[in-house]
Amino acid sequence: MGRWICCPCSRAADSLLLLLVLAASCSPSSEATASPPAPHVKPSYSFGRTFLGLDKCNACIGTSICKKFFKEEIRFDNWLSSRLKLPPSYLLSYSGNYTDDAKSWRLVDITRLTTKYQHDQADKRICTALLKSRTCSLERALRRTARVQKWLRAKRLTPDLVQGLPSPMLRCPSQRLLDRIVRRYAEVPDAGSIYMDHLTDRDKLRLLYTLALNSHPILLQIFPDVEGWPFPRYLGACGRLVVSASTRPLRDFFGAAPEVAADLALQLLAVLRSMGTNDLNYFFYFTHVDAGTFGVFSNGHLFIRDASTLGIIDREEAGSPLNGDQQEYKDIFSCLTVDCQSAAVSCNSIREEQSLVMVCQELLPRLLGGKFLGAVQEQIDAFLQQCADGFSDEQGAGDAVAKLAELLKPLRSCDSRFAYRYPDCKYSDKY
């Protein structure tokens, strides 16, 4: 055979040589050694520990959702862009997109519990106060405090452990409420126990830091939307960023059509009613409301968007009002976001109609003002004024709100814009 291949004058040799070349081109070994095509480079976020706040853990909120950030299963509002860029770190909140299957995406809110500037100032204050330096290891500094040492030794979260923390939720804490926090703390595996044995020292520090900074994510965890509570769903935290279901702030609806405004006003009054009367016998009250306190989902359903100013009084189990010397107890955790000199509100000063009056003063006039014709608008304005003056007449706010609700019910419509109750509203007298 070798002689045929080497003989250039042989027609048979030419044919055999051609067959050998073709066979070689189709052989597996030849294919395996072929150069692979250039890989498609997928654009990616360049997350830094500083942007997320992971460089400050364990003085942070948690890490339960970090994997989704780094796997790009959580992206910011420009996630379809060919050049992905992180938004400015100084913003308080971001619109994002979240997926479980990389195919379907849903909107989420990505928020900081305070601005990055406030975070940085608080960090410097901690280092200066505890270690006499402008920069330090926050965890090492905080672990030196008496409060943290007490937390690390504790088997159960008790009222004395939360003394002086600025959250309205913890002004009059009952043991029942604190046990609920431990049982439902979502940044650790669920143990269903009122004892903190399943919390590591790291977990205890993160829980304390969150309660001291802003109780909003804790409220979302312990009163979840799946049980009917009017809060957006808590999805997790990474460093100092918290991820929850997306809502549009109520301020976006101040210019809405009359039937939309009437619907939102009725939902708002219903939420306040449920927060005052519920199966668990907790009384929720606001210490402050503004145009961002409430939000609206894409289906038209209204929720409490910012729970940071919500206080809780346990009607079933007497709370522990801080009075006398206890009320003056302050430490570094009392001053993370507020002026340490600010006076704490007494639990005994909270009135049943407090939230109603605030909403009638601050929100409902902007939502309902100038939307309706003639006598109807005059009646709405009169009821709102009566409600806003409710502190001077204990029954004034409640009576005015009841009359306002009856006036608004026939003013809302039943169509697909209100997906949360459509088409049920066609077949129910409730709507």
Short mmCIF file of C-alpha atoms in Angstrom, two decimals, residues 263-420:
data_model
loop_
_atom_site.label_atom_id
_atom_site.label_comp_id
_atom_site.label_asym_id
_atom_site.label_seq_id
_atom_site.Cartn_x
_atom_site.Cartn_y
_atom_site.Cartn_z
CA ASP A 263 -60.95 52.58 45.95
CA LEU A 264 -57.55 53.35 47.49
CA ALA A 265 -59.10 55.47 50.24
CA LEU A 266 -61.45 52.62 51.19
CA GLN A 267 -58.54 50.17 51.24
CA LEU A 268 -56.52 52.54 53.39
CA LEU A 269 -59.33 52.82 55.94
CA ALA A 270 -59.76 49.03 55.93
CA VAL A 271 -56.03 48.53 56.61
CA LEU A 272 -56.17 50.90 59.58
CA ARG A 273 -59.24 49.09 60.90
CA SER A 274 -57.50 45.70 60.65
CA MET A 275 -54.41 47.05 62.40
CA GLY A 276 -56.56 48.12 65.32
CA THR A 277 -58.68 44.97 65.47
CA ASN A 278 -57.21 41.58 64.53
CA ASP A 279 -57.33 37.95 65.65
CA LEU A 280 -53.98 38.15 67.46
CA ASN A 281 -55.17 41.07 69.59
CA TYR A 282 -52.25 43.36 68.71
CA PHE A 283 -52.95 47.06 68.38
CA PHE A 284 -50.79 48.68 65.67
CA TYR A 285 -50.43 52.45 65.53
CA PHE A 286 -48.38 54.87 63.45
CA THR A 287 -46.06 57.43 64.98
CA HIS A 288 -45.74 59.15 61.59
CA VAL A 289 -47.23 58.80 58.09
CA ASP A 290 -46.24 60.32 54.75
CA ALA A 291 -46.80 59.74 51.03
CA GLY A 292 -44.39 56.79 51.04
CA THR A 293 -45.82 54.95 54.06
CA PHE A 294 -48.37 53.08 51.93
CA GLY A 295 -47.88 51.44 48.55
CA VAL A 296 -49.95 49.81 45.82
CA PHE A 297 -49.21 46.52 44.06
CA SER A 298 -49.66 46.14 40.31
CA ASN A 299 -53.06 44.48 40.93
CA GLY A 300 -54.33 47.59 42.73
CA HIS A 301 -54.03 46.16 46.23
CA LEU A 302 -52.87 48.65 48.89
CA PHE A 303 -50.29 47.63 51.51
CA ILE A 304 -48.12 49.22 54.18
CA ARG A 305 -44.94 49.95 52.26
CA ASP A 306 -42.84 51.34 55.13
CA ALA A 307 -43.44 49.79 58.56
CA SER A 308 -40.60 51.61 60.32
CA THR A 309 -42.96 53.98 62.16
CA LEU A 310 -45.37 51.30 63.38
CA GLY A 311 -45.74 50.75 67.10
CA ILE A 312 -47.39 47.71 68.68
CA ILE A 313 -49.32 47.35 71.91
CA ASP A 314 -50.23 43.83 73.02
CA ARG A 315 -53.83 43.84 74.25
CA GLU A 316 -53.64 40.21 75.31
CA GLU A 317 -50.49 40.39 77.38
CA ALA A 318 -49.47 43.50 79.26
CA GLY A 319 -46.41 45.14 77.80
CA SER A 320 -43.46 46.55 79.64
CA PRO A 321 -43.65 50.35 79.49
CA LEU A 322 -40.29 51.91 80.15
CA ASN A 323 -40.61 54.47 82.88
CA GLY A 324 -38.48 56.12 85.51
CA ASP A 325 -34.79 55.27 85.23
CA GLN A 326 -35.41 52.63 82.57
CA GLN A 327 -36.73 55.21 80.12
CA GLU A 328 -33.39 57.05 80.28
CA TYR A 329 -31.34 53.96 79.42
CA LYS A 330 -29.22 54.77 76.36
CA ASP A 331 -26.28 53.14 74.63
CA ILE A 332 -24.73 53.10 71.17
CA PHE A 333 -27.64 51.00 69.84
CA SER A 334 -30.10 53.72 70.90
CA CYS A 335 -28.42 56.22 68.59
CA LEU A 336 -27.81 54.46 65.29
CA THR A 337 -30.36 56.55 63.39
CA VAL A 338 -31.92 58.98 65.85
CA ASP A 339 -30.87 61.80 68.11
CA CYS A 340 -30.12 60.33 71.52
CA GLN A 341 -31.64 63.41 73.10
CA SER A 342 -35.07 62.85 71.53
CA ALA A 343 -37.80 62.07 74.05
CA ALA A 344 -39.39 58.64 73.90
CA VAL A 345 -43.16 58.48 73.50
CA SER A 346 -45.00 57.04 76.47
CA CYS A 347 -47.15 53.99 75.77
CA ASN A 348 -49.93 55.46 77.88
CA SER A 349 -50.14 58.46 75.54
CA ILE A 350 -51.18 56.38 72.51
CA ARG A 351 -54.82 56.91 71.56
CA GLU A 352 -57.03 54.54 69.59
CA GLU A 353 -57.71 57.06 66.83
CA GLN A 354 -54.08 58.23 66.44
CA SER A 355 -53.46 56.58 63.04
CA LEU A 356 -56.85 57.63 61.67
CA VAL A 357 -56.24 61.26 62.56
CA MET A 358 -52.77 61.23 60.98
CA VAL A 359 -54.09 59.74 57.73
CA CYS A 360 -56.97 62.24 57.61
CA GLN A 361 -54.54 65.09 58.14
CA GLU A 362 -51.72 64.03 55.83
CA LEU A 363 -52.88 61.61 53.12
CA LEU A 364 -56.61 61.46 52.40
CA PRO A 365 -57.00 65.18 51.55
CA ARG A 366 -54.25 64.80 48.91
CA LEU A 367 -55.78 61.61 47.56
CA LEU A 368 -59.43 62.74 47.51
CA GLY A 369 -59.19 66.51 47.25
CA GLY A 370 -60.84 68.08 44.19
CA LYS A 371 -61.74 64.71 42.63
CA PHE A 372 -65.53 64.78 42.82
CA LEU A 373 -68.35 67.08 41.85
CA GLY A 374 -70.37 69.55 43.90
CA ALA A 375 -72.06 68.29 47.03
CA VAL A 376 -70.17 64.98 47.06
CA GLN A 377 -66.80 66.73 47.31
CA GLU A 378 -68.16 69.06 50.00
CA GLN A 379 -69.29 66.08 52.07
CA ILE A 380 -65.93 64.34 51.64
CA ASP A 381 -64.07 67.49 52.72
CA ALA A 382 -66.34 67.89 55.75
CA PHE A 383 -65.81 64.29 56.89
CA LEU A 384 -62.06 64.59 56.44
CA GLN A 385 -61.98 67.77 58.51
CA GLN A 386 -64.04 66.11 61.25
CA CYS A 387 -61.65 63.15 61.24
CA ALA A 388 -58.56 65.40 61.29
CA ASP A 389 -59.94 67.14 64.38
CA GLY A 390 -60.58 63.77 66.03
CA PHE A 391 -58.29 64.37 69.01
CA SER A 392 -60.69 67.01 70.29
CA ASP A 393 -63.60 64.55 70.16
CA GLU A 394 -62.90 60.89 70.92
CA GLN A 395 -65.78 59.69 68.73
CA GLY A 396 -65.18 62.26 66.00
CA ALA A 397 -62.60 60.41 63.94
CA GLY A 398 -64.36 57.03 64.06
CA ASP A 399 -67.79 58.43 63.17
CA ALA A 400 -66.39 60.60 60.38
CA VAL A 401 -64.47 57.70 58.83
CA ALA A 402 -67.54 55.43 58.92
CA LYS A 403 -69.61 58.05 57.11
CA LEU A 404 -66.79 58.71 54.63
CA ALA A 405 -66.55 55.01 53.81
CA GLU A 406 -70.29 54.77 53.10
CA LEU A 407 -70.03 57.78 50.82
CA LEU A 408 -67.06 56.37 48.89
CA LYS A 409 -68.32 52.82 48.31
CA PRO A 410 -70.65 53.61 45.37
CA LEU A 411 -67.99 55.88 43.82
CA ARG A 412 -65.54 53.08 43.00
CA SER A 413 -65.89 50.98 39.86
CA CYS A 414 -65.61 47.28 39.07
CA ASP A 415 -63.25 46.62 36.18
CA SER A 416 -59.93 44.99 35.32
CA ARG A 417 -57.92 47.92 36.70
CA PHE A 418 -58.70 46.53 40.14
CA ALA A 419 -57.39 43.01 39.55
CA TYR A 420 -57.18 42.25 43.28
#
